[in-house]
Short mmCIF file of C-alpha atoms in Angstrom, two decimals:
data_model
loop_
_atom_site.label_atom_id
_atom_site.label_comp_id
_atom_site.label_asym_id
_atom_site.label_seq_id
_atom_site.Cartn_x
_atom_site.Cartn_y
_atom_site.Cartn_z
CA GLY A 1200 6.79 -2.33 -15.81
CA ILE A 1201 5.36 -5.16 -13.79
CA GLN A 1202 1.63 -5.76 -14.12
CA VAL A 1203 -0.33 -7.13 -11.16
CA GLU A 1204 -3.76 -8.65 -11.58
CA GLN A 1205 -6.00 -9.72 -8.74
CA SER A 1206 -9.06 -11.90 -8.94
CA PRO A 1207 -11.89 -11.94 -8.30
CA PRO A 1208 -12.54 -8.19 -8.15
CA ASP A 1209 -15.50 -8.67 -5.83
CA LEU A 1210 -16.50 -11.49 -3.53
CA ILE A 1211 -19.52 -11.98 -1.30
CA LEU A 1212 -19.40 -14.76 1.27
CA GLN A 1213 -21.62 -16.11 3.97
CA GLU A 1214 -19.99 -16.07 7.39
CA GLY A 1215 -18.12 -19.32 7.92
CA ALA A 1216 -17.29 -19.89 4.26
CA ASN A 1217 -13.78 -20.29 2.85
CA SER A 1218 -12.28 -18.32 -0.02
CA THR A 1219 -9.19 -18.06 -2.22
CA LEU A 1220 -7.91 -14.78 -3.60
CA ARG A 1221 -5.40 -14.79 -6.43
CA CYS A 1222 -2.61 -12.44 -7.49
CA ASN A 1223 -0.83 -12.83 -10.82
CA PHE A 1224 2.24 -10.82 -11.71
CA SER A 1225 3.96 -10.38 -15.04
CA ASP A 1226 7.64 -10.47 -14.12
CA SER A 1227 10.09 -11.75 -11.54
CA VAL A 1228 9.68 -10.18 -8.14
CA ASN A 1229 11.76 -10.18 -4.99
CA ASN A 1230 9.07 -8.82 -2.76
CA LEU A 1231 5.39 -9.69 -2.39
CA GLN A 1232 2.98 -8.70 0.33
CA TRP A 1233 -0.71 -9.14 1.05
CA PHE A 1234 -2.61 -6.34 2.80
CA HIS A 1235 -6.11 -5.87 4.15
CA GLN A 1236 -7.51 -2.36 3.95
CA ASN A 1237 -10.09 -1.68 6.60
CA PRO A 1238 -13.05 0.71 6.16
CA TRP A 1239 -10.98 3.57 7.62
CA GLY A 1240 -8.32 3.19 4.95
CA GLN A 1241 -5.63 1.59 7.10
CA LEU A 1242 -3.56 -1.00 5.25
CA ILE A 1243 -2.87 -3.95 7.52
CA ASN A 1244 0.13 -6.10 6.72
CA LEU A 1245 -1.02 -9.73 6.39
CA PHE A 1246 1.94 -11.54 4.87
CA TYR A 1247 5.35 -10.81 3.46
CA ILE A 1248 5.71 -13.78 1.14
CA PRO A 1249 7.99 -13.54 -1.92
CA SER A 1250 7.95 -17.35 -2.06
CA GLY A 1251 6.69 -20.35 -0.13
CA THR A 1252 3.77 -20.74 2.25
CA LYS A 1253 2.87 -19.02 5.49
CA GLN A 1254 -0.04 -19.31 7.88
CA ASN A 1255 -1.42 -16.99 10.50
CA GLY A 1256 -4.58 -18.21 12.20
CA ARG A 1257 -7.40 -18.47 9.69
CA LEU A 1258 -5.30 -16.90 6.96
CA SER A 1259 -2.62 -18.49 4.87
CA ALA A 1260 -0.75 -17.54 1.73
CA THR A 1261 1.26 -19.30 -0.92
CA THR A 1262 3.51 -17.76 -3.54
CA VAL A 1263 4.84 -19.76 -6.49
CA ALA A 1264 7.43 -17.33 -7.78
CA THR A 1265 8.42 -19.46 -10.78
CA GLU A 1266 4.82 -19.41 -12.02
CA ARG A 1267 4.27 -15.79 -11.03
CA TYR A 1268 1.26 -16.05 -8.78
CA SER A 1269 0.28 -15.88 -5.14
CA LEU A 1270 -2.83 -17.09 -3.34
CA LEU A 1271 -4.42 -15.86 -0.13
CA TYR A 1272 -6.70 -18.30 1.66
CA ILE A 1273 -9.30 -17.18 4.16
CA SER A 1274 -10.97 -19.95 6.12
CA SER A 1275 -14.09 -19.74 8.30
CA SER A 1276 -14.64 -16.13 7.23
CA GLN A 1277 -15.98 -13.58 9.69
CA THR A 1278 -17.76 -10.27 9.13
CA THR A 1279 -14.62 -8.48 10.31
CA ASP A 1280 -12.77 -9.94 7.30
CA SER A 1281 -14.74 -7.58 5.07
CA GLY A 1282 -12.71 -4.97 3.26
CA VAL A 1283 -10.32 -4.79 0.34
CA TYR A 1284 -7.40 -7.19 -0.02
CA PHE A 1285 -4.38 -5.98 -1.95
CA CYS A 1286 -1.41 -7.78 -3.34
CA ALA A 1287 1.74 -5.65 -3.79
CA VAL A 1288 4.96 -6.65 -5.50
CA GLY A 1289 8.42 -5.18 -5.90
CA ASN A 1290 10.90 -6.02 -8.60
CA THR A 1291 14.54 -6.76 -8.12
CA GLY A 1292 16.60 -3.59 -7.82
CA GLY A 1293 13.69 -1.36 -8.73
CA PHE A 1294 12.70 -0.29 -5.23
CA LYS A 1295 9.21 0.31 -6.57
CA THR A 1296 6.04 -1.27 -5.21
CA ILE A 1297 3.21 -2.06 -7.59
CA PHE A 1298 -0.25 -2.76 -6.22
CA GLY A 1299 -2.99 -4.81 -7.76
CA ALA A 1300 -6.47 -3.35 -8.05
CA GLY A 1301 -7.61 -5.36 -5.03
CA THR A 1302 -10.36 -7.83 -4.19
CA ARG A 1303 -13.33 -6.34 -2.37
CA LEU A 1304 -14.68 -8.88 0.11
CA PHE A 1305 -18.02 -8.66 1.90
CA VAL A 1306 -18.85 -11.28 4.51
CA LYS A 1307 -22.53 -11.52 5.39
CA ALA A 1308 -23.66 -12.48 8.90
CA LYS B 236 7.24 -0.10 18.95
CA ALA B 237 5.09 2.73 17.74
CA GLY B 238 3.73 2.35 14.24
CA VAL B 239 4.07 4.66 11.27
CA THR B 240 2.54 8.04 11.96
CA GLN B 241 1.30 10.56 9.43
CA THR B 242 0.27 14.16 9.92
CA PRO B 243 -2.08 15.74 9.34
CA ARG B 244 -4.79 13.08 9.04
CA TYR B 245 -7.18 15.33 7.13
CA LEU B 246 -6.56 18.38 5.03
CA ILE B 247 -8.67 20.66 2.86
CA LYS B 248 -6.89 22.91 0.39
CA THR B 249 -7.85 25.14 -2.51
CA ARG B 250 -6.69 24.71 -6.10
CA GLY B 251 -3.35 26.37 -6.71
CA GLN B 252 -2.16 26.05 -3.12
CA GLN B 253 0.62 23.78 -1.99
CA VAL B 254 0.66 21.19 0.77
CA THR B 255 3.25 19.34 2.83
CA LEU B 256 2.55 15.96 4.39
CA SER B 257 4.70 14.34 7.03
CA CYS B 258 5.55 10.74 7.81
CA SER B 259 7.45 9.31 10.77
CA PRO B 260 8.60 5.71 10.22
CA ILE B 261 8.83 2.91 12.72
CA SER B 262 11.95 3.30 14.83
CA GLY B 263 14.89 1.63 13.10
CA HIS B 264 13.31 1.65 9.63
CA ARG B 265 15.40 3.61 7.16
CA SER B 266 13.23 3.22 4.08
CA VAL B 267 10.11 5.32 3.55
CA SER B 268 7.80 5.19 0.55
CA TRP B 269 4.73 7.19 -0.45
CA TYR B 270 1.57 6.19 -2.31
CA GLN B 271 -1.52 7.92 -3.64
CA GLN B 272 -4.88 6.15 -3.48
CA THR B 273 -7.86 7.32 -5.52
CA PRO B 274 -11.06 5.48 -6.49
CA GLY B 275 -10.20 5.71 -10.16
CA GLN B 276 -6.48 4.88 -10.18
CA GLY B 277 -6.15 2.68 -7.12
CA LEU B 278 -2.91 2.63 -5.16
CA GLN B 279 -0.03 4.22 -7.04
CA PHE B 280 3.60 4.45 -6.04
CA LEU B 281 4.94 7.99 -5.67
CA PHE B 282 8.53 7.61 -4.46
CA GLU B 283 10.82 5.78 -2.08
CA TYR B 284 13.64 7.09 0.10
CA PHE B 285 16.44 5.33 1.87
CA SER B 286 19.03 7.13 3.99
CA GLU B 287 17.95 10.51 2.63
CA THR B 288 18.28 9.39 -1.01
CA GLN B 289 15.41 8.95 -3.44
CA ARG B 290 15.76 5.46 -4.88
CA ASN B 291 12.84 5.48 -7.27
CA LYS B 292 9.97 7.66 -8.42
CA GLY B 293 6.59 6.79 -9.87
CA ASN B 294 4.92 8.37 -12.86
CA PHE B 295 3.79 11.62 -11.30
CA PRO B 296 4.40 15.20 -12.45
CA GLY B 297 7.16 17.29 -10.96
CA ARG B 298 4.61 19.03 -8.72
CA PHE B 299 5.00 16.02 -6.46
CA SER B 300 8.25 15.99 -4.53
CA GLY B 301 9.61 14.52 -1.36
CA ARG B 302 12.55 14.36 0.94
CA GLN B 303 13.87 12.35 3.83
CA PHE B 304 15.69 13.67 6.85
CA SER B 305 18.60 12.18 8.75
CA ASN B 306 16.22 10.77 11.39
CA SER B 307 14.36 8.92 8.56
CA ARG B 308 11.28 11.12 8.84
CA SER B 309 9.94 12.04 5.43
CA GLU B 310 7.85 14.77 3.90
CA MET B 311 6.10 15.00 0.59
CA ASN B 312 5.06 18.23 -1.05
CA VAL B 313 2.50 18.89 -3.73
CA SER B 314 2.61 22.31 -5.35
CA THR B 315 -0.06 24.04 -7.43
CA LEU B 316 -2.77 21.69 -6.27
CA GLU B 317 -5.35 20.42 -8.74
CA LEU B 318 -8.77 18.92 -8.07
CA GLY B 319 -7.42 15.55 -9.19
CA ASP B 320 -4.89 15.55 -6.37
CA SER B 321 -7.70 14.81 -3.93
CA ALA B 322 -6.76 11.42 -2.55
CA LEU B 323 -5.64 9.36 0.40
CA TYR B 324 -1.86 9.67 0.69
CA LEU B 325 -0.22 6.72 2.39
CA CYS B 326 3.26 6.42 3.75
CA ALA B 327 5.04 3.16 4.52
CA SER B 328 8.26 2.34 6.28
CA SER B 329 10.04 -0.88 5.55
CA LEU B 330 12.61 -3.22 6.94
CA GLN B 331 14.00 -6.10 4.91
CA GLY B 332 11.33 -5.71 2.27
CA SER B 333 8.21 -5.82 4.43
CA ARG B 334 6.23 -2.58 4.32
CA TYR B 335 4.19 -1.17 7.21
CA PHE B 336 1.69 1.55 6.43
CA GLY B 337 0.57 4.59 8.34
CA PRO B 338 -3.09 5.62 8.64
CA GLY B 339 -2.83 8.05 5.72
CA THR B 340 -3.60 11.70 5.09
CA ARG B 341 -6.86 12.39 3.34
CA LEU B 342 -6.43 15.46 1.15
CA THR B 343 -9.39 17.24 -0.37
CA VAL B 344 -8.77 19.93 -2.97
CA THR B 345 -11.66 22.33 -3.61
#
């Protein structure tokens, strides 16, 4: 099955800093999403981005499907950005979602 | 629109018992999927339903089962509970590929 690797596993930032999170996947996908899991366990949908680039405020994401990776950019980080960021992919016709292990982000005030 | 709702939010069960968790999708969403999250294994796919049909199943034993009703609401059942079934169980509804998650049910097996 598809393998999903996220890097880095852990990240500590000073408030105001920028960061890039990466998601590599091992096979073609027709579905890719980025989520933020808050301390209460809720998964917040950030981007649905099987290809191309999207931006939403301080966050943006780029997926290069042909090279099998996606990037999540966080600019001017805030303490409320802390949490775990997951990349999840789905393969064509499989109707199965595979999650990466996540990147745990801590933003210091 | 109301988001995905899951009930109950917290549950404590004893080994050997069974449990049923419920998920109500966002109105208009016909696809519902279930996931188990544990510290050791991360987020793992359990199964996905669309129009009352199971489209795919993850690598879980037969003790884990699910179903979807005609109104798209879904339930999952775990029989003969084991300590290792303690986890956060998340449900998602989806429309055109984008998944929206509920708050989860935290199950503790003692």
